[in-house]
Coordinates of C-alpha atoms in Angstrom, one line a residue:
Chain A
X9 CA 29.2 -0.4 3.2
X10 CA 30.8 -3.7 4.2
X11 CA 30.5 -3.1 7.9
X12 CA 27.0 -1.9 7.6
X13 CA 25.5 -5.0 6.0
X14 CA 26.1 -7.6 8.6
X15 CA 24.9 -5.3 11.4
X16 CA 21.8 -4.5 9.5
X17 CA 21.1 -8.2 8.8
X18 CA 21.8 -8.8 12.5
X19 CA 19.2 -6.4 13.6
X20 CA 16.7 -7.8 11.4
X21 CA 17.7 -11.3 12.2
X22 CA 17.1 -10.7 15.9
X23 CA 13.6 -9.7 15.3
X24 CA 13.1 -12.9 13.2
X25 CA 14.6 -14.8 16.0
X26 CA 12.3 -13.3 18.5
X27 CA 9.3 -14.2 16.5
X28 CA 10.4 -17.7 15.8
X29 CA 11.5 -18.3 19.3
X30 CA 8.3 -17.0 20.7
X31 CA 6.0 -19.4 19.1
X32 CA 7.7 -22.7 18.3
X33 CA 9.8 -24.8 20.4
X34 CA 10.8 -27.2 17.6
X35 CA 14.4 -27.1 16.5
X36 CA 15.1 -25.2 13.3
X37 CA 17.4 -27.1 10.9
X38 CA 20.4 -25.3 9.7
X39 CA 20.5 -24.6 6.0
X40 CA 23.6 -25.7 4.1
X41 CA 25.4 -23.0 2.2
X42 CA 26.4 -23.5 -1.4
X43 CA 30.0 -23.9 -2.5
X44 CA 31.8 -20.7 -3.2
X45 CA 32.4 -21.6 -6.8
X46 CA 28.7 -22.0 -7.5
X47 CA 28.2 -18.3 -6.8
X48 CA 28.4 -17.2 -10.4
X49 CA 25.3 -15.0 -10.6
X50 CA 23.9 -12.2 -8.4
X51 CA 20.9 -14.3 -7.7
X52 CA 23.1 -17.1 -6.5
X53 CA 24.7 -14.7 -4.1
X54 CA 21.4 -13.4 -2.9
X55 CA 20.2 -16.9 -2.3
X56 CA 23.4 -17.8 -0.5
X57 CA 23.1 -14.7 1.7
X58 CA 19.5 -15.5 2.3
X59 CA 20.4 -19.0 3.4
X60 CA 23.2 -17.7 5.6
X61 CA 20.7 -15.3 7.2
X62 CA 18.3 -18.1 7.8
X63 CA 21.0 -19.9 9.6
X64 CA 21.6 -16.7 11.6
X65 CA 17.9 -16.6 12.4
X66 CA 17.9 -20.3 13.4
X67 CA 20.8 -19.7 15.7
X68 CA 19.3 -16.6 17.2
X69 CA 16.0 -18.2 17.7
X70 CA 17.6 -21.1 19.6
X71 CA 19.6 -18.7 21.7
X72 CA 16.6 -16.6 22.5
X73 CA 14.4 -19.6 23.3
X74 CA 16.9 -20.6 25.9
X75 CA 16.9 -17.2 27.6
X76 CA 14.4 -15.9 30.0
X77 CA 12.8 -12.5 29.6
X78 CA 15.3 -10.8 31.9
X79 CA 18.3 -12.1 30.1
X80 CA 16.9 -11.1 26.8
X81 CA 16.0 -7.6 28.1
X82 CA 19.6 -7.3 29.3
X83 CA 20.9 -8.1 25.8
X84 CA 18.6 -5.6 24.1
X85 CA 19.5 -2.9 26.6
X86 CA 23.1 -3.4 25.9
X87 CA 22.4 -3.1 22.2
X88 CA 20.4 0.0 22.8
X89 CA 23.3 1.5 24.8
X90 CA 25.6 1.1 21.9
X91 CA 23.1 2.4 19.4
X92 CA 22.4 5.4 21.5
X93 CA 26.0 6.5 21.2
X94 CA 25.4 7.0 17.5
X95 CA 25.6 10.6 16.5
X96 CA 22.7 10.1 14.1
X97 CA 20.5 8.4 16.7
X98 CA 20.3 11.7 18.6
X99 CA 18.7 13.4 15.7
X100 CA 15.8 11.0 15.7
X101 CA 13.3 10.7 18.4
X102 CA 11.1 7.7 18.9
X103 CA 7.7 8.9 17.7
X104 CA 5.3 7.5 15.2
X105 CA 6.4 10.1 12.8
X106 CA 9.9 8.9 12.9
X107 CA 8.9 5.3 12.3
X108 CA 8.4 6.3 8.7
X109 CA 11.6 5.5 6.8
X110 CA 13.9 8.4 6.4
X111 CA 16.9 8.5 4.3
X112 CA 20.1 9.8 5.7
X113 CA 21.6 12.9 4.3
X114 CA 25.1 12.5 2.9
X115 CA 26.6 14.1 5.9
X116 CA 24.6 11.9 8.3
X117 CA 25.6 8.9 6.3
X118 CA 29.3 9.6 6.5
X119 CA 28.9 10.3 10.2
X120 CA 27.1 7.1 10.8
X121 CA 29.6 5.1 8.7
X122 CA 32.5 6.4 10.7
X123 CA 30.7 5.7 14.0
X124 CA 29.7 2.2 12.8
X125 CA 33.3 1.3 11.9
X126 CA 34.5 2.5 15.3
X127 CA 31.7 0.8 17.2
X128 CA 31.2 -2.4 15.3
X129 CA 32.9 -4.6 17.8
X130 CA 30.8 -3.1 20.7
X131 CA 27.7 -3.7 18.8
X132 CA 28.5 -7.3 18.0
X133 CA 29.6 -7.8 21.6
X134 CA 26.3 -6.7 22.8
X135 CA 24.5 -9.0 20.5
X136 CA 26.9 -11.9 21.0
X137 CA 24.6 -13.9 23.3
X138 CA 22.2 -14.1 20.4
X139 CA 24.1 -13.7 17.2
X140 CA 26.7 -16.2 16.0
X141 CA 29.9 -14.5 15.0
X142 CA 30.8 -17.3 12.6
X143 CA 27.6 -17.1 10.7
X144 CA 27.9 -13.4 10.7
X145 CA 31.3 -13.8 9.2
X146 CA 29.8 -16.0 6.5
X147 CA 27.3 -13.3 5.6
X148 CA 29.9 -10.6 5.8
X149 CA 32.2 -12.6 3.4
X150 CA 29.4 -13.3 1.0
X151 CA 28.3 -9.7 1.0
X152 CA 31.8 -8.5 0.5
X153 CA 32.4 -10.8 -2.4
X154 CA 29.0 -9.8 -3.8
X155 CA 29.8 -6.1 -3.6
X156 CA 33.2 -6.7 -5.0
X157 CA 31.9 -8.5 -8.0
X158 CA 28.7 -6.8 -8.7
X159 CA 29.1 -3.4 -7.2
X160 CA 26.6 -1.6 -5.0
X161 CA 24.2 -0.3 -7.5
X162 CA 21.1 -2.2 -6.7
X163 CA 21.8 -3.8 -3.5
X164 CA 20.1 -1.4 -1.2
X165 CA 16.7 -2.0 -2.5
X166 CA 16.2 -4.9 -4.8
X167 CA 19.0 -6.9 -3.3
X168 CA 17.9 -6.5 0.2
X169 CA 14.3 -7.1 -0.6
X170 CA 15.1 -10.3 -2.3
X171 CA 17.4 -11.4 0.5
X172 CA 15.0 -10.6 3.2
X173 CA 12.0 -12.1 1.5
X174 CA 13.8 -15.3 0.7
X175 CA 15.3 -15.5 4.2
X176 CA 12.0 -14.8 5.9
X177 CA 10.2 -17.3 3.7
X178 CA 12.9 -19.9 4.5
X179 CA 12.5 -19.2 8.2
X180 CA 8.8 -19.3 7.9
X181 CA 8.8 -22.6 6.1
X182 CA 9.8 -24.2 9.3
X183 CA 7.1 -22.4 11.1
X184 CA 4.0 -22.9 9.0
X185 CA 1.0 -23.5 11.1
X186 CA 2.8 -23.2 14.4
X187 CA 3.0 -19.5 15.0
X188 CA -0.1 -17.8 16.2
X189 CA -0.5 -14.2 15.1
X190 CA -1.4 -13.2 18.6
X191 CA 1.9 -14.5 19.9
X192 CA 3.7 -12.6 17.2
X193 CA 2.0 -9.4 18.2
X194 CA 2.8 -10.0 21.8
X195 CA 6.4 -10.5 21.1
X196 CA 6.6 -7.5 18.7
X197 CA 5.0 -5.3 21.3
X198 CA 7.2 -6.5 24.0
X199 CA 10.4 -5.7 22.1
X200 CA 12.4 -3.3 24.0
X201 CA 13.8 -1.6 21.0
X202 CA 11.4 -0.8 18.2
X203 CA 13.0 -2.7 15.3
X204 CA 11.7 -0.3 12.7
X205 CA 13.3 2.5 14.5
X206 CA 16.7 0.7 14.6
X207 CA 16.7 -0.1 11.0
X208 CA 15.6 3.4 10.3
X209 CA 18.3 4.9 12.5
X210 CA 20.8 2.7 10.8
X211 CA 19.6 4.1 7.6
X212 CA 19.9 1.0 5.6
X213 CA 16.4 0.4 4.4
X214 CA 14.9 2.6 1.7
X215 CA 12.0 0.3 1.9
X216 CA 10.5 -0.7 5.2
X217 CA 10.7 -4.4 5.5
X218 CA 11.9 -4.4 9.1
X219 CA 9.2 -1.9 10.1
X220 CA 6.6 -4.2 8.5
X221 CA 7.7 -7.2 10.4
X222 CA 6.3 -5.5 13.5
X223 CA 2.9 -5.7 11.9
X224 CA 1.0 -8.9 12.0
X225 CA -0.8 -10.1 9.0
X226 CA -4.0 -9.4 10.8
X227 CA -3.1 -5.8 10.8
X228 CA -3.3 -5.5 7.1
X229 CA -5.4 -2.5 6.5
X230 CA -5.3 -1.4 10.1
X231 CA -2.4 1.0 9.8
X232 CA -4.6 3.9 10.5
X233 CA -7.6 4.0 12.8
X234 CA -10.9 2.7 11.5
X235 CA -12.8 5.7 12.6
X236 CA -10.4 8.1 10.9
X237 CA -10.5 5.9 7.8
X238 CA -14.2 5.9 7.8
X239 CA -14.5 9.6 8.2
X240 CA -12.1 10.2 5.4
X241 CA -14.1 7.9 3.2
X242 CA -17.4 9.6 4.1
X243 CA -15.8 12.9 3.4
X244 CA -14.6 11.6 0.0
X245 CA -18.1 10.2 -0.7
X246 CA -19.7 13.6 -0.1
X247 CA -17.2 15.3 -2.3
X248 CA -17.9 12.8 -5.0
X249 CA -21.6 13.4 -4.7
X250 CA -21.2 17.1 -4.9
X251 CA -18.9 16.7 -7.9
X252 CA -21.5 14.5 -9.6
X253 CA -24.2 17.0 -8.8
X254 CA -22.2 19.9 -10.1
X255 CA -21.3 18.1 -13.3
X256 CA -25.0 17.2 -13.8
X257 CA -26.2 20.8 -13.2
X258 CA -23.5 22.2 -15.5
X259 CA -24.4 19.7 -18.2
X260 CA -28.2 20.1 -18.0
X261 CA -27.8 23.9 -17.8
X262 CA -26.1 23.6 -21.2
X263 CA -28.1 21.0 -22.9
X264 CA -31.7 21.7 -21.7
X265 CA -33.7 22.8 -18.7
X266 CA -31.6 22.4 -15.6
X267 CA -32.8 19.3 -13.8
X268 CA -32.4 20.2 -10.2
X269 CA -34.3 17.2 -9.0
X270 CA -32.6 14.8 -11.4
X271 CA -29.2 16.2 -10.5
X272 CA -29.9 16.0 -6.8
X273 CA -30.9 12.4 -7.1
X274 CA -27.8 11.7 -9.2
X275 CA -25.5 13.4 -6.7
X276 CA -27.2 11.6 -3.8
X277 CA -27.0 8.2 -5.6
X278 CA -23.3 8.7 -6.3
X279 CA -22.6 9.7 -2.7
X280 CA -24.7 6.8 -1.5
X281 CA -22.6 4.3 -3.5
X282 CA -19.5 5.6 -1.9
X283 CA -21.0 5.9 1.5
X284 CA -22.2 2.3 1.3
X285 CA -18.7 1.2 0.4
X286 CA -17.3 3.3 3.3
X287 CA -19.7 1.7 5.7
X288 CA -18.9 -1.8 4.5
X289 CA -15.2 -1.2 4.6
X290 CA -15.5 0.5 8.0
X291 CA -17.3 -2.5 9.4
X292 CA -14.6 -4.7 7.9
X293 CA -12.0 -2.6 9.5
X294 CA -13.7 -2.7 12.9
X295 CA -14.1 -6.5 12.7
X296 CA -10.5 -6.8 11.8
X297 CA -8.9 -4.2 14.0
X298 CA -11.2 -3.7 17.0
X299 CA -9.4 -4.1 20.3
X300 CA -6.2 -4.3 18.4
X301 CA -4.5 -1.0 19.2
X302 CA -1.3 -2.8 18.3
X303 CA -2.5 -2.9 14.7
X304 CA -3.3 0.7 14.7
X305 CA 0.1 1.5 16.0
X306 CA 1.7 0.0 12.9
X307 CA 4.0 2.5 11.6
X308 CA 3.3 4.5 8.5
X309 CA 6.1 2.5 7.0
X310 CA 3.7 -0.3 6.7
X311 CA 1.6 1.7 4.4
X312 CA 4.6 2.3 2.2
X313 CA 5.5 -1.3 2.4
X314 CA 2.0 -2.2 1.3
X315 CA 2.7 -0.1 -1.8
X316 CA 5.2 -2.6 -3.1
X317 CA 4.2 -5.9 -1.7
X318 CA 0.9 -7.6 -1.3
X319 CA -0.6 -8.1 2.1
X320 CA -0.6 -11.9 1.6
X321 CA 3.2 -11.7 1.6
X322 CA 3.1 -10.1 4.9
X323 CA 2.8 -13.6 6.3
X324 CA 6.4 -14.0 5.3
X325 CA 7.4 -11.0 7.4
X326 CA 6.0 -12.2 10.6
Chain Q
X1 CA -28.5 30.7 -24.4
X2 CA -27.6 29.1 -27.7
X3 CA -26.9 25.4 -27.4
X4 CA -23.7 24.1 -28.8
X5 CA -23.8 20.3 -28.8
X6 CA -20.1 19.9 -29.3
X7 CA -19.3 22.1 -26.3
X8 CA -22.1 20.5 -24.3
X9 CA -20.6 17.1 -24.9
X10 CA -17.3 18.3 -23.5
X11 CA -18.7 19.2 -20.1
X12 CA -19.1 15.7 -18.8
X13 CA -15.7 14.4 -19.9
X14 CA -14.0 17.4 -18.4
X15 CA -15.9 17.2 -15.1
X16 CA -16.4 13.5 -14.6
X17 CA -13.2 11.9 -15.9
X18 CA -11.1 13.6 -13.2
X19 CA -13.3 12.4 -10.4
X20 CA -12.0 8.9 -10.7
X21 CA -8.5 10.2 -11.2
X22 CA -8.6 12.3 -8.0
X23 CA -10.0 9.3 -6.0
X24 CA -7.2 7.2 -7.4
X25 CA -4.6 9.7 -6.3
X26 CA -6.2 10.2 -2.9
X27 CA -5.8 6.5 -2.2
X28 CA -2.0 6.9 -2.3
X29 CA -2.2 9.4 0.5
X30 CA 0.6 11.4 -1.2
X31 CA 2.8 8.3 -1.8
X32 CA 2.3 8.1 -5.5
X33 CA 5.1 8.0 -8.0
X34 CA 5.4 9.8 -11.3
X35 CA 4.5 6.6 -13.0
X36 CA 1.3 6.3 -11.0
X37 CA 0.5 9.9 -11.9
X38 CA 1.2 9.3 -15.5
X39 CA -0.9 6.2 -15.8
X40 CA -3.7 7.7 -13.9
X41 CA -3.6 10.7 -16.1
X42 CA -3.5 8.6 -19.3
X43 CA -6.5 6.6 -18.1
X44 CA -8.4 9.8 -17.2
X45 CA -7.8 11.1 -20.7
X46 CA -8.9 7.8 -22.2
X47 CA -12.1 7.8 -20.1
X48 CA -12.7 11.4 -21.0
X49 CA -12.5 10.5 -24.7
X50 CA -14.7 7.5 -24.1
X51 CA -17.4 9.7 -22.4
X52 CA -17.2 12.1 -25.2
X53 CA -17.6 9.4 -27.8
X54 CA -20.5 7.8 -25.8
X55 CA -22.8 10.8 -26.4
X56 CA -24.3 9.7 -29.7
X57 CA -24.4 6.0 -28.6
X58 CA -26.3 6.8 -25.4
X59 CA -29.0 8.6 -27.4
X60 CA -29.6 5.6 -29.5
X61 CA -29.8 3.0 -26.7
X62 CA -33.3 2.0 -25.8
X63 CA -34.2 0.7 -22.3
X64 CA -33.8 -3.1 -22.1
X65 CA -32.1 -3.3 -25.5
X66 CA -29.1 -5.5 -25.8
X67 CA -26.9 -2.4 -25.8
X68 CA -28.6 -1.3 -22.6
X69 CA -27.8 -4.6 -20.9
X70 CA -24.2 -4.4 -22.2
X71 CA -23.8 -1.0 -20.6
X72 CA -25.3 -2.4 -17.4
X73 CA -22.9 -5.3 -17.6
X74 CA -19.9 -2.9 -17.9
X75 CA -21.3 -0.8 -15.0
X76 CA -21.8 -3.8 -12.7
X77 CA -18.5 -5.4 -13.8
X78 CA -16.5 -2.2 -13.0
X79 CA -18.4 -1.7 -9.8
X80 CA -17.7 -5.2 -8.6
X81 CA -14.1 -5.2 -9.7
X82 CA -13.5 -1.8 -8.1
X83 CA -15.2 -2.9 -4.9
X84 CA -13.0 -6.0 -4.6
X85 CA -9.8 -4.4 -5.6
X86 CA -10.3 -1.5 -3.3
X87 CA -10.6 -3.7 -0.3
X88 CA -7.8 -3.4 2.2
X89 CA -6.1 -6.7 1.6
X90 CA -4.7 -5.7 -1.7
X91 CA -1.5 -3.8 -2.3
X92 CA -1.9 0.0 -2.5
X93 CA -1.7 0.3 -6.3
X94 CA -4.5 -2.3 -6.7
X95 CA -6.5 -0.5 -4.1
X96 CA -6.0 2.8 -6.0
X97 CA -7.0 1.3 -9.3
X98 CA -10.0 -0.3 -7.6
X99 CA -11.1 3.1 -6.4
X100 CA -10.6 4.4 -9.9
X101 CA -12.8 1.7 -11.4
X102 CA -15.4 2.1 -8.7
X103 CA -15.6 5.8 -9.1
X104 CA -16.0 5.6 -12.8
X105 CA -18.5 2.8 -12.5
X106 CA -20.7 4.8 -10.2
X107 CA -20.8 7.6 -12.7
X108 CA -21.7 5.4 -15.7
X109 CA -25.5 5.5 -15.0
X110 CA -25.4 9.2 -14.4
X111 CA -23.5 9.8 -17.7
X112 CA -25.8 7.5 -19.6
X113 CA -29.0 9.1 -18.3
X114 CA -27.7 12.6 -18.9
X115 CA -26.6 11.8 -22.5
X116 CA -29.7 9.7 -23.2
X117 CA -32.1 12.6 -22.4
X118 CA -29.8 15.4 -23.6
X119 CA -31.5 18.1 -25.6
X120 CA -34.6 16.0 -25.7
X121 CA -36.4 16.2 -22.4
X122 CA -39.1 18.6 -21.5
X123 CA -38.9 20.6 -18.3
X124 CA -38.4 17.9 -15.7
X125 CA -40.2 17.3 -12.4
X126 CA -39.0 15.5 -9.4
X127 CA -42.3 13.7 -9.1
X128 CA -42.9 12.8 -12.8
X129 CA -41.0 10.6 -15.2
X130 CA -38.9 12.2 -17.8
X131 CA -40.9 13.1 -20.9
X132 CA -39.1 13.6 -24.2
X133 CA -39.9 16.4 -26.6
X134 CA -41.8 15.3 -29.6
X135 CA -39.5 14.6 -32.5
X136 CA -39.6 16.7 -35.7
X137 CA -41.2 13.7 -37.5
X138 CA -43.9 13.4 -34.9
X139 CA -44.6 17.1 -35.1
X140 CA -44.9 16.9 -38.9

C-alpha cells in the first residue's frame, strides 16, 4: 500500500502538471506544509497531503513548461516502458471498454503489488525529469504516517477523493481565468499515455477521478454521442406513450366505454412531451458537443464520476 | 362486465406509478445502487398510493376551480422541476430524479382526466367533447 500511493499520486500529478503547464506561464507558488505535530486528525492529514500534492503539481508543471514536446514525449515513453512490464498491464488492452474503472482481483492485486515494489525505482527514474523526489518523499511520509495512525479502511475512496479534490482545487486556484478549455482538451488528447488507463491499470481508483480529468467541463453530458442519446430518448418517449395508452385503455375498459380516441390522444400527448424534451436536449447536446469528438470519446468512467460529483466540480478536475 | 370501482381504481396506480420508476432507473444506465433502487421503489409506492387516493378527489374537481388550478400548479411545477433537473449539467442522481418527476408530471393530466370522467361518461367520440351521463338526481 505504501509504495502504491506515491506512484499513484505521481501519475495523477503529471496530468495536472500537463494541464497547468499547457495554459499558463505564470509561476505557481509552492504551498507550505503544516508542522508534523499539527497533524492530529485524518482531515489534517488529507489537507497536508493535498498541499504536498499541490507542490508536486507545481513542480511538475514548471518542469513540463520548460520542456519541449519531444522531451516530454521521451519522458512519457520511458514511463510507458516501465508500466508495460507490469504483469497486470498485459491483461488490459487500451480500448474504450477498458477505460471504465475495473477493480483488480485479489490475485492481480498481489501480482501488481509485488511488481510495483520491484519496479518502483525504475518508475520514479522514468518520471524524475518531471517529478520531484523530495516532494514525493514528503507525500510518501505523510501517507505512511496516515496509514499507520488511521489504517487503510477508507482511504481508497473517501480519502483519495478528498485529497484529489482539494489538491486540484488548490492547483486550480492559481489558474482561474487563465486556462482555456480548448487548450486543456488539446493537451489531454495529446497525452501519449491515456491517464485514465494508467490509473486503471494501477488499480488504485475505485472512482474515476483521473479518468475524468481527461474530460473538459465542456464535455459534461457529452460522454455518449448526441445522436445515440437522442435515439435512446425518442425510443423511451415512444415506450412511455405506449405505456400511457395501454394504461388508459385498460382503465377505460374497466370503468366505462373504452375510449380509443381519448387514449390515443393521451398516449400521443405523453409521447409528445417526452419527444419535445428529447429534441430540446438533443439540440443542447449538439450545440455543446458538435465538432467535439474529444468530448464524445470521454470514457465511460466519466459517466460514473458524474454519478458522485456534480458537473460544476469538473472545473476542478481540469 | 361487472364494474368494481375498487379494482378499477387500482389499475392506474399499478400501471402508471412504475412508468416514472422505470424512467428513473433507465437514467442510471445500469449504474444504480441498492439505495437508488430502494428510494425509487419507495417513491413509486407513494405515488401509487397517491394516485389511488386521488380518485374521489378528481371526480369532485370542477374545471377552473381553485382545486383544478392547484393540480395544474403541481403539474407545471413537477414538469418544470423535472425538466431542469434532468438536464445534463446535473449529477446523475439529480438527472434520474428529474426524469422521475417529469415522467410523473406528464401523466398527471391523463390521470386527472381518466379519474374525472370515470364511470360517468357516455360513449366517447374523437370529434365530440366528453358528455357525462345524467346523474340519478337529474333522471329523477
